[in-house]
Coordinates of C-alpha atoms in Angstrom, one line a residue:
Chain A
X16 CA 0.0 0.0 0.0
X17 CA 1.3 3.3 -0.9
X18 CA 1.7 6.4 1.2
X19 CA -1.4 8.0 0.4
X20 CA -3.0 10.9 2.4
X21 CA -4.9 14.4 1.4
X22 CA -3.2 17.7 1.7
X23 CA -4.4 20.8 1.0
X24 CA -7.5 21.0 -1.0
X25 CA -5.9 23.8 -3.4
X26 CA -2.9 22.0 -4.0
X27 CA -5.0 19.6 -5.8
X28 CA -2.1 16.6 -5.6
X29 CA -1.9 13.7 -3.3
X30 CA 1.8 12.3 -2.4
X31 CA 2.2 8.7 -3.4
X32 CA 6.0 7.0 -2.3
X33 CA 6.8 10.8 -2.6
X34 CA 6.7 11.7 -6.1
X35 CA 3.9 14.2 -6.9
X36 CA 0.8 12.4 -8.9
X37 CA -1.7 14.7 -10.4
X38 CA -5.3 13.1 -9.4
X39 CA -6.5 11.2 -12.6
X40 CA -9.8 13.0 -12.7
X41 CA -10.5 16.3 -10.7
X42 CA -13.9 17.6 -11.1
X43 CA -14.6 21.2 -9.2
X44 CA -18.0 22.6 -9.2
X45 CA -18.8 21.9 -12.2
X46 CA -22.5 22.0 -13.6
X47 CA -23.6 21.6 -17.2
X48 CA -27.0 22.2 -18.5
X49 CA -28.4 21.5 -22.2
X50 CA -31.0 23.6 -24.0
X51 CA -32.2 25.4 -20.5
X52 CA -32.2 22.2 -18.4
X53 CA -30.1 21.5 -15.9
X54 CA -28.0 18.0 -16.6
X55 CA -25.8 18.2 -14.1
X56 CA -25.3 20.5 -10.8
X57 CA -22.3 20.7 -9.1
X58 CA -20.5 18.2 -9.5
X59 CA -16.8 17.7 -7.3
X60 CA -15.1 14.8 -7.7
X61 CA -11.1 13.8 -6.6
X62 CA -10.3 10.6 -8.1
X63 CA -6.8 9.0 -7.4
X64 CA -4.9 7.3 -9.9
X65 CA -5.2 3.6 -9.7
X66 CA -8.4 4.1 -8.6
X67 CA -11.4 1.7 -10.6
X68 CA -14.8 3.9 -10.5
X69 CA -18.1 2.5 -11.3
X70 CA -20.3 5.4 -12.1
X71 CA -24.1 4.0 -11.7
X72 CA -27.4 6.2 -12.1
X73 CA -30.7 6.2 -13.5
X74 CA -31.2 6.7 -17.2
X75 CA -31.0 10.3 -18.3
X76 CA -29.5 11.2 -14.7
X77 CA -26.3 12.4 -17.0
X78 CA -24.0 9.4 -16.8
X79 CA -22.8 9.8 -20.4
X80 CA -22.8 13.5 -20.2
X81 CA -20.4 13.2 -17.2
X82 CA -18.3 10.9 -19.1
X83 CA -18.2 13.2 -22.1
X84 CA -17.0 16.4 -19.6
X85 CA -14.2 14.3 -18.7
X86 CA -13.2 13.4 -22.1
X87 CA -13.6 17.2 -23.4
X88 CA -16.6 16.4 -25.7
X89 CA -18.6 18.7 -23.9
X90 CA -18.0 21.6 -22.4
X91 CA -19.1 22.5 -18.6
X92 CA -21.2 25.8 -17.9
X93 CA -19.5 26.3 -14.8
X94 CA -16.7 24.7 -13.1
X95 CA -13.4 23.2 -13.8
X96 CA -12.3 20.0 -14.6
X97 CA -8.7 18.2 -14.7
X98 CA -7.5 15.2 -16.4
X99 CA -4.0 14.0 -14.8
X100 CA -3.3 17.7 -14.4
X101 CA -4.7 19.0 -17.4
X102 CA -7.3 20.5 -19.4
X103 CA -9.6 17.5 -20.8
X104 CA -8.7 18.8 -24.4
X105 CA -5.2 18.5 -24.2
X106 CA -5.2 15.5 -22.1
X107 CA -7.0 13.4 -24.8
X108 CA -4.4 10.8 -26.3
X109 CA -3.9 9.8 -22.6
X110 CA -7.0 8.2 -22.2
X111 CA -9.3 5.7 -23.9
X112 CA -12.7 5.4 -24.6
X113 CA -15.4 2.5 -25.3
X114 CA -18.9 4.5 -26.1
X115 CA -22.0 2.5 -25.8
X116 CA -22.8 0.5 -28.6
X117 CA -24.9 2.9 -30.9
X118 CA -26.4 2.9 -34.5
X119 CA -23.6 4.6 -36.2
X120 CA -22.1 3.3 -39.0
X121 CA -23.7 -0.1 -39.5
X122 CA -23.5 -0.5 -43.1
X123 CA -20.1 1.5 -43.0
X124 CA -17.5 -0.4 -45.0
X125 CA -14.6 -1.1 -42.5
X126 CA -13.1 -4.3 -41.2
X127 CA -12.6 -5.2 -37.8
X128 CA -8.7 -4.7 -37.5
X129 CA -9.2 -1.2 -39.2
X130 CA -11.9 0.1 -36.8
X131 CA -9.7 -1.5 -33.6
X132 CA -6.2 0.2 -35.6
X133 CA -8.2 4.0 -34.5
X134 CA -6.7 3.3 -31.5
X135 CA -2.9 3.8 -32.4
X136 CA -3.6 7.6 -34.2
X137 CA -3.4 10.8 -32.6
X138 CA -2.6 14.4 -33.5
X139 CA 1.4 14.0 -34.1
X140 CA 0.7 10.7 -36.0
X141 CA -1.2 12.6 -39.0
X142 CA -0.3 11.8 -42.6
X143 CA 1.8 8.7 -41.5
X144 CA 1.0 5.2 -42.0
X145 CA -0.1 2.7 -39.4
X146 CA 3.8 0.7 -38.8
X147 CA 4.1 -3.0 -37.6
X148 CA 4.4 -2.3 -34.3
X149 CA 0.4 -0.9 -34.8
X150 CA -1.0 -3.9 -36.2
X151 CA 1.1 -6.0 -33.8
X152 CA -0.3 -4.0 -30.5
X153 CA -3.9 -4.1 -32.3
X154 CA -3.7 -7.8 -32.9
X155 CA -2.7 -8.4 -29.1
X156 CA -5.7 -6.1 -28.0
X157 CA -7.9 -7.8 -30.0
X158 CA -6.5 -11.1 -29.2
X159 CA -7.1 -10.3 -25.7
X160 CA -10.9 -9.7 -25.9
X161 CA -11.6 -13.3 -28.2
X162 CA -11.6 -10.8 -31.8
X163 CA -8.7 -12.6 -32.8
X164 CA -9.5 -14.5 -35.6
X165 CA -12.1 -12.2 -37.0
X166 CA -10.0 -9.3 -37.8
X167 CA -10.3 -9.3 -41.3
X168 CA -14.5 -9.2 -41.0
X169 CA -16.3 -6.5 -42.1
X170 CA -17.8 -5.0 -38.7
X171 CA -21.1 -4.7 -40.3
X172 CA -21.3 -8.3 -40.1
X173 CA -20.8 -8.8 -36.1
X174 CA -23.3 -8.8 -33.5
X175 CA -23.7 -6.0 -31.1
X176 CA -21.6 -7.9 -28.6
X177 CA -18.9 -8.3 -31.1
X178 CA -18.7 -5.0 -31.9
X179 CA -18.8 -3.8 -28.6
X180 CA -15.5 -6.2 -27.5
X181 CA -14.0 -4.3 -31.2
X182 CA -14.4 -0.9 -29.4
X183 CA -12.7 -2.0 -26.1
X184 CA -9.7 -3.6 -28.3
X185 CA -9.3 -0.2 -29.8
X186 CA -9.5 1.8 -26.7
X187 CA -6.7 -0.6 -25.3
X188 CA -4.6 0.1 -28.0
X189 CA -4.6 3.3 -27.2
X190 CA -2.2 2.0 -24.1
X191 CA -4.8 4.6 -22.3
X192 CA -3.8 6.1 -18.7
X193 CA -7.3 6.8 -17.6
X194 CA -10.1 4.3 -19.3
X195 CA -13.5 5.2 -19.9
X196 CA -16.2 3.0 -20.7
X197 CA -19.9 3.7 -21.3
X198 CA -21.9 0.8 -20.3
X199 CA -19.8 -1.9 -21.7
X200 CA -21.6 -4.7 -21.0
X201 CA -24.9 -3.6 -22.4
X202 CA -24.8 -5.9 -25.5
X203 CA -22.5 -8.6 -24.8
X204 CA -23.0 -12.3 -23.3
X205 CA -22.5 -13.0 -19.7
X206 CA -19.7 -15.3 -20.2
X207 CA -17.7 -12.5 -22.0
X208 CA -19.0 -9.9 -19.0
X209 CA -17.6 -11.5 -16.3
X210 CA -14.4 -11.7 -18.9
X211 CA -14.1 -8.1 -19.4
X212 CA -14.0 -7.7 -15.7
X213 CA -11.2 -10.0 -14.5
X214 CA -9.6 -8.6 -17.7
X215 CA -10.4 -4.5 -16.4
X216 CA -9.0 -5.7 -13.1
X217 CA -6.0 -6.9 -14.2
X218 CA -5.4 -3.4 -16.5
X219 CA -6.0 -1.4 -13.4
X220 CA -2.9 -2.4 -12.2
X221 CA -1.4 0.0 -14.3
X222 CA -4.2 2.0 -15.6
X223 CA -7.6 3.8 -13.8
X224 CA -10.7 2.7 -15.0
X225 CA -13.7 4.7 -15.0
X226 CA -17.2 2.4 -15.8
X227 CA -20.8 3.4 -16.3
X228 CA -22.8 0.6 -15.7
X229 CA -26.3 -0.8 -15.1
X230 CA -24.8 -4.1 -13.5
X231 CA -25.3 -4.3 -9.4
X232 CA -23.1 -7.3 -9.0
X233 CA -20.2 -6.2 -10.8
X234 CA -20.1 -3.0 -8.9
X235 CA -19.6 -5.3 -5.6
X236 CA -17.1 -7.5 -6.7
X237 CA -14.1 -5.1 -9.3
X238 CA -14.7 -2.2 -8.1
X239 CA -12.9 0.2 -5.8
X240 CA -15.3 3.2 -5.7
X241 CA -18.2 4.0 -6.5
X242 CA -20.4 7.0 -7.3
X243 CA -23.7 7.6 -8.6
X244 CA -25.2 10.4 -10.8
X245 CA -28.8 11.8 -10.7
X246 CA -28.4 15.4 -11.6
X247 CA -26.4 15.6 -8.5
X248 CA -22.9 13.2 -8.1
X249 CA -22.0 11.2 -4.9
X250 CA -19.2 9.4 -4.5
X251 CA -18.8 6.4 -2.0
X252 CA -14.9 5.2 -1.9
X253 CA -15.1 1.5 -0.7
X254 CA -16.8 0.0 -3.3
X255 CA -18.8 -2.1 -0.8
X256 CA -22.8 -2.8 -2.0
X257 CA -25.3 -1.8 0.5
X258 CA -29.0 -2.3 0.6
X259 CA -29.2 1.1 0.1
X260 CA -26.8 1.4 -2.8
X261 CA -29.2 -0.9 -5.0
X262 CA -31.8 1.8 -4.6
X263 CA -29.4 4.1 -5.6
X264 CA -28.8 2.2 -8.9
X265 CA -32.6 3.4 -9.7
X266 CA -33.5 6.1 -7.8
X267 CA -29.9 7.2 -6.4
X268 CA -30.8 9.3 -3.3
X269 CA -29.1 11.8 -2.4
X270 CA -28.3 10.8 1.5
X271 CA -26.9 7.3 1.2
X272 CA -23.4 8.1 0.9
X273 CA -21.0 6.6 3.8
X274 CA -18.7 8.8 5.0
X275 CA -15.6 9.1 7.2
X276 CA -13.3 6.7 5.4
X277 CA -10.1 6.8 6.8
X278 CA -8.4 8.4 3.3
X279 CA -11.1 10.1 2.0
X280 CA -9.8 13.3 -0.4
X281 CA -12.9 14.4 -0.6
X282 CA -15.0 16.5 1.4
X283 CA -18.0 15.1 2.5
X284 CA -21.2 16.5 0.6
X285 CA -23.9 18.4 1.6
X286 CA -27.0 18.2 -0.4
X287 CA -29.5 20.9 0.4
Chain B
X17 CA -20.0 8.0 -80.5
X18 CA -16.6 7.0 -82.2
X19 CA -17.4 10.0 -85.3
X20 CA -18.5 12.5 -81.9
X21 CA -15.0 12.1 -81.1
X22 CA -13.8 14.4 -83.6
X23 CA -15.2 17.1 -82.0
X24 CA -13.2 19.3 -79.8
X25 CA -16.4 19.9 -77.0
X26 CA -17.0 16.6 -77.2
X27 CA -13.6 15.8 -76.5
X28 CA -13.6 18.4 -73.4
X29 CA -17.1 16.9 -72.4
X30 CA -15.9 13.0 -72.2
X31 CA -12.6 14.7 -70.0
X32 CA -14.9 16.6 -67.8
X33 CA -17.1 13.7 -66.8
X34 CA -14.0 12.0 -66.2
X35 CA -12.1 14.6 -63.6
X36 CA -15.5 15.2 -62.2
X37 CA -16.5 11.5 -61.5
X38 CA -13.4 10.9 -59.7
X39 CA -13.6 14.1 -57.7
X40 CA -17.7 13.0 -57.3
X41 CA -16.5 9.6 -56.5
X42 CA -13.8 10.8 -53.6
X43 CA -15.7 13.3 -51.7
X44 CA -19.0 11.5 -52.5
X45 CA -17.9 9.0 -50.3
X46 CA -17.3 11.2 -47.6
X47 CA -20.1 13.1 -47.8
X48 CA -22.4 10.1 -47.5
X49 CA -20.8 8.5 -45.0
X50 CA -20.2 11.2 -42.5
X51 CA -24.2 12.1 -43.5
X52 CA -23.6 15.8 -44.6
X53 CA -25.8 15.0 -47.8
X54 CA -27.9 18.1 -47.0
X55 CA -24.8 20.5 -46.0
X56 CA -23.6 19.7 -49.7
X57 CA -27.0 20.8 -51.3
X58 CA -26.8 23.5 -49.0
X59 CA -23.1 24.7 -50.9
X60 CA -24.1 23.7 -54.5
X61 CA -27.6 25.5 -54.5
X62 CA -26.3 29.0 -52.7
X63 CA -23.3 28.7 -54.9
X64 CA -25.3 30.4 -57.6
X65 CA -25.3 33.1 -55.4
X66 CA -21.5 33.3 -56.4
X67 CA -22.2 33.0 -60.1
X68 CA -24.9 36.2 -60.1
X69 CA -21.9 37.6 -58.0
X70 CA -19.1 36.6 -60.5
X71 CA -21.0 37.9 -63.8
X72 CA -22.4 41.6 -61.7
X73 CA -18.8 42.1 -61.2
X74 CA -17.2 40.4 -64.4
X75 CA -15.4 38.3 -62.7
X76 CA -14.5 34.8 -64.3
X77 CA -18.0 32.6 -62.9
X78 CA -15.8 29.5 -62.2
X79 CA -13.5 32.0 -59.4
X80 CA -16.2 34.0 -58.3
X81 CA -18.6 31.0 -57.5
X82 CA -15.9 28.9 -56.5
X83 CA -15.0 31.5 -53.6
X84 CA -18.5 32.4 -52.6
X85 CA -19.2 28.8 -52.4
X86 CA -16.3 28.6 -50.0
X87 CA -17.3 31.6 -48.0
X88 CA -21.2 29.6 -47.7
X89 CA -19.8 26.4 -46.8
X90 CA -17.9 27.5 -43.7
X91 CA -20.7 29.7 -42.5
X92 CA -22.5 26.8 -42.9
X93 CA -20.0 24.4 -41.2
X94 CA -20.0 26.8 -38.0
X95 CA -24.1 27.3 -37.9
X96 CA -23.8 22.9 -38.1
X97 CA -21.2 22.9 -35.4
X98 CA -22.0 25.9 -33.1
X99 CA -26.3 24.7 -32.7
X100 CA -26.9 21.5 -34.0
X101 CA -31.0 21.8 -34.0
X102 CA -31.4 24.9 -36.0
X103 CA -28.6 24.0 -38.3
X104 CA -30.4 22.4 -41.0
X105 CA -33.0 25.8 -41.1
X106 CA -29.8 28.1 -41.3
X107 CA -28.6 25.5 -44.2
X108 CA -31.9 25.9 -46.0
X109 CA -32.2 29.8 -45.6
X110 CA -28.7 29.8 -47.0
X111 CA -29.5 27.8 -49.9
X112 CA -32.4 29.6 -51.0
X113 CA -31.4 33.0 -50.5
X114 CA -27.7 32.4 -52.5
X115 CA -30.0 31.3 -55.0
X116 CA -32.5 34.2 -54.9
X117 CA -29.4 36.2 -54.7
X118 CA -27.4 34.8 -57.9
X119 CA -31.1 35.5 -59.9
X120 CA -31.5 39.0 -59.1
X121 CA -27.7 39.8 -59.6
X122 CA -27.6 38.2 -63.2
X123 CA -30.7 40.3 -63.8
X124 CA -28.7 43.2 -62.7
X125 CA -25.8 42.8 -65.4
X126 CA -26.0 44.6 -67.8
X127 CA -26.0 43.8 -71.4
X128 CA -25.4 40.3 -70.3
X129 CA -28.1 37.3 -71.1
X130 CA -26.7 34.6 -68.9
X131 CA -28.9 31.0 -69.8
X132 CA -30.1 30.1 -66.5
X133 CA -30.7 26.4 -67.2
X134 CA -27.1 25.6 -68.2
X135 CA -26.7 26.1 -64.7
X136 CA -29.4 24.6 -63.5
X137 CA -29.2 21.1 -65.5
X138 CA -25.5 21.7 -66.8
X139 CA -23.8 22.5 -69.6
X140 CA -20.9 19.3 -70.4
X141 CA -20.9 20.1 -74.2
X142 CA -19.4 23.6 -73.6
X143 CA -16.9 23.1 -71.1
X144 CA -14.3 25.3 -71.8
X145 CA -10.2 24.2 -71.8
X146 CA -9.6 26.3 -68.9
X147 CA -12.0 24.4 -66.9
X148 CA -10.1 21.5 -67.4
X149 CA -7.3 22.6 -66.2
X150 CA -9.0 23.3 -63.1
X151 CA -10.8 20.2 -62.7
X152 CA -7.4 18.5 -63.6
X153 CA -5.8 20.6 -60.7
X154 CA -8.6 20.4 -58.2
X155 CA -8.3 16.2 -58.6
X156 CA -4.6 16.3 -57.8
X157 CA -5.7 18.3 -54.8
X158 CA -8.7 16.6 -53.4
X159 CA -6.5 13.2 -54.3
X160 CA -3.5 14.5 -52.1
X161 CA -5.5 15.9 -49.4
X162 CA -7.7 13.0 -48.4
X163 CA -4.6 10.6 -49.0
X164 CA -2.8 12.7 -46.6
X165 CA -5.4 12.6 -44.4
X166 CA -7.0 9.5 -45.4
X167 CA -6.4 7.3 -41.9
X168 CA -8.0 10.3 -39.7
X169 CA -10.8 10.5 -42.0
X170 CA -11.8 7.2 -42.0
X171 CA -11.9 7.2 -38.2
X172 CA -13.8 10.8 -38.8
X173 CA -16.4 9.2 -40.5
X174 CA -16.8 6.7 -38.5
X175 CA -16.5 7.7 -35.0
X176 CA -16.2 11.4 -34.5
X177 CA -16.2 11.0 -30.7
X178 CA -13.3 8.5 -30.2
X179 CA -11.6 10.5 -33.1
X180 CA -11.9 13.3 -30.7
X181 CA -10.4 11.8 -27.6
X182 CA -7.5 10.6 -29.5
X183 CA -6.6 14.1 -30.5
X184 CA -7.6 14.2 -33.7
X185 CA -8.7 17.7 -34.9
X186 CA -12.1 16.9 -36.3
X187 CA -12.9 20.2 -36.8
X188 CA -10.3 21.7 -38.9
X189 CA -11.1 18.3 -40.6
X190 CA -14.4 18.7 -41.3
X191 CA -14.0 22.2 -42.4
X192 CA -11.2 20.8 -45.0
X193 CA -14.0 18.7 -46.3
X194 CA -16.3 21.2 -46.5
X195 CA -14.5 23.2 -48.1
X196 CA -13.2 21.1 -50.6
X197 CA -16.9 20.2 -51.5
X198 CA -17.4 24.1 -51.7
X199 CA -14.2 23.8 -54.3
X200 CA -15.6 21.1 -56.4
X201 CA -19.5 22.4 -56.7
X202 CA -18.6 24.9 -59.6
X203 CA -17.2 22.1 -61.3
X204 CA -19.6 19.3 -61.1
X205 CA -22.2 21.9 -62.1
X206 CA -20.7 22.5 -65.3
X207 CA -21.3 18.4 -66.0
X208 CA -24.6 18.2 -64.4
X209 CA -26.1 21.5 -63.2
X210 CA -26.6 22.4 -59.7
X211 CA -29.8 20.5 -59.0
X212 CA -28.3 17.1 -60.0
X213 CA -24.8 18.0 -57.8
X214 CA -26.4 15.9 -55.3
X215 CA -27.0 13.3 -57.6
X216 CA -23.6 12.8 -59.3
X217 CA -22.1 13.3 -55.6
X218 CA -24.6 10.5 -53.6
X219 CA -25.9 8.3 -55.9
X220 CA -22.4 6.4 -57.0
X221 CA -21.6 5.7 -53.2
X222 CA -24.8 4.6 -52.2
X223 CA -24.3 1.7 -54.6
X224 CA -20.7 1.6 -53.6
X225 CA -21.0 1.0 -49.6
X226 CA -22.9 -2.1 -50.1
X227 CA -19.9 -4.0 -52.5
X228 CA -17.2 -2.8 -50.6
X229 CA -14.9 -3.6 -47.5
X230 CA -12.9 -0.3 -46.9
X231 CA -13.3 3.5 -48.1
X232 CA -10.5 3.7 -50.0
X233 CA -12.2 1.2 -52.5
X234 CA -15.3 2.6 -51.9
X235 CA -14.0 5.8 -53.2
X236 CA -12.9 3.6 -56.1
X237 CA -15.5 2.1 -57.2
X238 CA -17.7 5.6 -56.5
X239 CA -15.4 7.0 -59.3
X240 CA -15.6 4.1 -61.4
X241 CA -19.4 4.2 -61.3
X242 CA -19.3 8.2 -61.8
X243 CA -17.4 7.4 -65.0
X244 CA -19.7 4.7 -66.0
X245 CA -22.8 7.1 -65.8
X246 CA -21.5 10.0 -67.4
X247 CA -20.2 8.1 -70.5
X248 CA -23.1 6.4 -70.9
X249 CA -25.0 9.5 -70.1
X250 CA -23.4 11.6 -72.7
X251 CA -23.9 8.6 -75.2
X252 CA -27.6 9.1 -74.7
X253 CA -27.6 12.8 -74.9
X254 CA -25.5 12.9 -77.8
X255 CA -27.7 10.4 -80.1
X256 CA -31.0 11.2 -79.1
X257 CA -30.1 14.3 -78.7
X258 CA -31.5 14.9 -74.9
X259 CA -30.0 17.3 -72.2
X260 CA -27.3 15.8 -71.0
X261 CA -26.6 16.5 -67.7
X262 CA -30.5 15.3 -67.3
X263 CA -29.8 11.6 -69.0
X264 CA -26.3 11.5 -66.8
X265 CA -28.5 11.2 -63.7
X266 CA -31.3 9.1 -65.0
X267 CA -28.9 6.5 -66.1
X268 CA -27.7 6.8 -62.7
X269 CA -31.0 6.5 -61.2
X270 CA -31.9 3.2 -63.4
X271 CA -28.5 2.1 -61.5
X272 CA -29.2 2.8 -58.2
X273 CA -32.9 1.0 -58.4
X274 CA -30.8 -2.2 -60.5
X275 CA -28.6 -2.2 -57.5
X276 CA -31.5 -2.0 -55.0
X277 CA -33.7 -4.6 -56.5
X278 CA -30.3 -7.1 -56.8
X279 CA -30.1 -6.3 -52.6
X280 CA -33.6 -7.6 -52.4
X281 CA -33.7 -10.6 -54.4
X282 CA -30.2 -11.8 -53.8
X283 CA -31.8 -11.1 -49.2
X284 CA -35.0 -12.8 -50.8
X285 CA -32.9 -16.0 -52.5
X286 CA -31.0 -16.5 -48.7
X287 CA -34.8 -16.7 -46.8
X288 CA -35.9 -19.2 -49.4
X289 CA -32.7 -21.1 -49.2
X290 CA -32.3 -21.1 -45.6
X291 CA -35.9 -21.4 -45.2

């Protein structure tokens, strides 16, 4: 276990073994609203590297808008938000991202390795060809979630659970600091589920991983921390499931939060 | 259509369905899969705009249209970007009033009869040698641009959110591609007129995405097709004497609903067969 205490709330670091770690997501006041309605209202959140946060809610509570603050896709109203130090936008090639399984691009003539190669650009890579060492750290990722020996398919031919497992090979091939996913699991089989969480577990050794998800029981068993979004954001560091956390899953109260862990960074919140 | 061949325009007209197709065929393909169909009208219709601006200030039409069009499709590009919902009504204002505006200007000139339907359905059999040499330039440009670029618009096109978090500037991007519709508009109105642009630019991908496994062949066989119709088009024109811009399209219309019913008999054949 590391040497791991708050200081100073402005400071905005934590000491680990000594060497100064920016937190991996550091959310202050922040509050978005779309077209006159209010999505989210402030919103704090200090999350530690290493950390693994499971981000439950009901639907339309602003889970995915959330997500897309912290990957710069959308811009908050108020507040400010950090990404290992920096501004979401120039932070981007550090992380990785699986969106939920969506409509787009169905009949979109791509094949499975090319989609999953995405991964491997970014900004200073333009105009340059994908090298060996690409394809070879693609092929791994997708070896890694059973896509394998379908990497010359066309995507439009998988099945949504397929496709989904495509996505998560690309976002590992972007070798991601921070992972994001958005609801993962929604479209895939329970065998691979249970899969893609030993397999998240073992990534968080070296990388934080940030998950939106509908699922109770994983929540219990992978995950550090957990938090839940309904306009307003709690967080609960432990991770541990409480009869009251699976009414938080669908109605997310806002006064079931413990508090008073022994290296909480945050400060505890007060909901009006 | 051997004996047409001694003709000089028809010469010019077979080259200028050529450089157009492929240019069609290229940003065709982008345009339909990143679904800015509408965005393109927008461009081609309020380009004539530019060529009522062009002839009131005798300026060559092919420069003054080609900038106004560029001027149109960036303001169009930030009314898509900056609010989404009302985009498509600031698209459509723009794309009547450019027309409205390229009307009353040519009314304006004076001394100056310009024929409003060789804009409107095209005018192949008159293209002039200069414009060839811009169509000819204008492919080596679209051709190295989207090469250059051709990895970051694939993952554009397909997933402008992760292309985002990667750091890949999808705005200066799009606004490339917009503009390098804006670019090509003048030209592939001279082959088919600006209410069949969308035509010539949609219809050979749509048949494209279904036979193809990546967009680089897709873009290949977009131009291929593009070539196809305006040969055979011109054919048409030429011996029964027709408007040719007009038969262009319809023969590419007769493809697109050949290709369409194949899809539904060949999906038909695989339920009785599996059935």
């Amino acid at each position: 276990m590391s040497l791991h205490y708050s200081i100073t709330p402005t400071l905005q670091y934590s000491i680990v073994l000594g060497v100064m770690k920016p937190y991996a997501i550091d959310i202050k006041n922040v509050s978005f609203s779309y077209e006159g309605a209010d999505v989210l209202t402030d919103v704090n959140l200090s999350l530690e590297q290493g950390e693994f946060l499971g981000i439950i809610g009901p639907n339309g509570g602003g889970k995915t808008t959330l997500l897309k603050l912290m990957l710069g896709l959308l811009k908050p109203d108020k507040g400010e938000i950090l990404i290992l130090g920096e501004p979401p936008h120039d932070a981007r090639h550090r992380v990785g991202y699986v969106p939920q399984d969506v409509d787009f691009g169905r009949d979109f003539p791509i094949s499975v390795m090319d989609v999953a190669l995405m991964g491997r650009l970014s900004k200073s890579r333009i105009g340059k060809r994908y090298t060996q060492e690409d394809r070879e750290k693609v092929k791994e990722a997708l070896n890694k979630v059973g896509m394998g020996d379908l990497s010359n398919r066309l995507i439009s031919t998988l099945s949504g659970g397929q496709r989904q497992r495509v996505f998560i090979a690309r976002a590992l091939a972007t070798d991601p600091e921070i992972l994001f996913l958005d609801e993962p699991t929604a479209s895939v089989d329970t065998e691979f589920q249970s899969d893609l969480y030993d397999f998240l577990k073992e990534l968080n050794k070296d990388a934080t991983i940030v998950v939106i998800t509908h699922d109770i029981g994983v929540v219990s068993s992978y995950m550090k921390s957990l938090a839940c979004v309904n306009k307003h954001f709690i967080f609960h560091e432990g991770g541990q499931i409480t009869k009251e956390m699976l009414d938080m899953a669908y109605q997310c109260p806002v006064d079931l939060i413990a508090h008073g862990l022994p290296h909480r960074v945050l400060p505890t919140h007060e909901e009006k | 259509m051997l004996d047409a061949l001694q003709f000089e325009f028809m010469r010019n007209a077979l080259l200028a369905g050529l450089l157009v197709s492929i240019i069609c065929g290229i940003l065709g393909t982008l345009v339909v899969v990143n679904r800015i169909v509408f965005i393109s009208g927008g461009i081609a219709h309020a380009a004539y705009g530019g060529i009522g601006l062009a002839f009131y200030l005798r300026l060559p039409p092919a420069v003054g249209a080609a900038l106004f069009a560029f001027v149109v499709s960036m303001i169009m590009g930030l009314a898509s970007m900056k609010s989404k919902h009302r985009a498509d009504t600031i698209i459509g204002v723009m794309w009547a009033l450019g027309m409205a505006l390229g009307i009353i200007l040519i009314e304006l000139t004076p001394g100056y009869n310009v024929d409003l339907m060789s804009y409107l359905f095209g005018s192949i059999l008159s293209v002039p040698q200069m414009d060839l040499w811009y169509m000819l330039s204008l492919d080596i440009v679209v051709l190295l641009l989207v090469l250059f670029f051709y990895k970051e618009f694939i993952a554009m096109s397909y997933d402008e959110e992760f292309s985002f978090v990667v750091g890949i500037p999808v705005r200066t991007l799009y606004f490339i591609l917009l503009a390098m519709i804006s670019l090509s508009v003048i030209m592939i109105i001279r082959v088919v007129g600006l209410i069949l642009v969308i035509a010539l630019l949609t219809i050979p991908p749509y048949i494209s995405e279904k036979y193809t496994t990546s967009l680089g062949k897709m873009m290949a066989l977009s131009s291929l097709l593009g070539i196809l119709f305006t040969m055979t088009g011109l054919w048409f024109s030429y011996k029964y004497n027709l408007t040719s811009g007009a038969t262009i399209i319809i023969v590419a219309g007769i493809a697109f609903f050949i290709s369409l019913g194949i899809d539904v008999l060949s999906s038909r054949f695989r339920t009785l067969s599996e059935g």
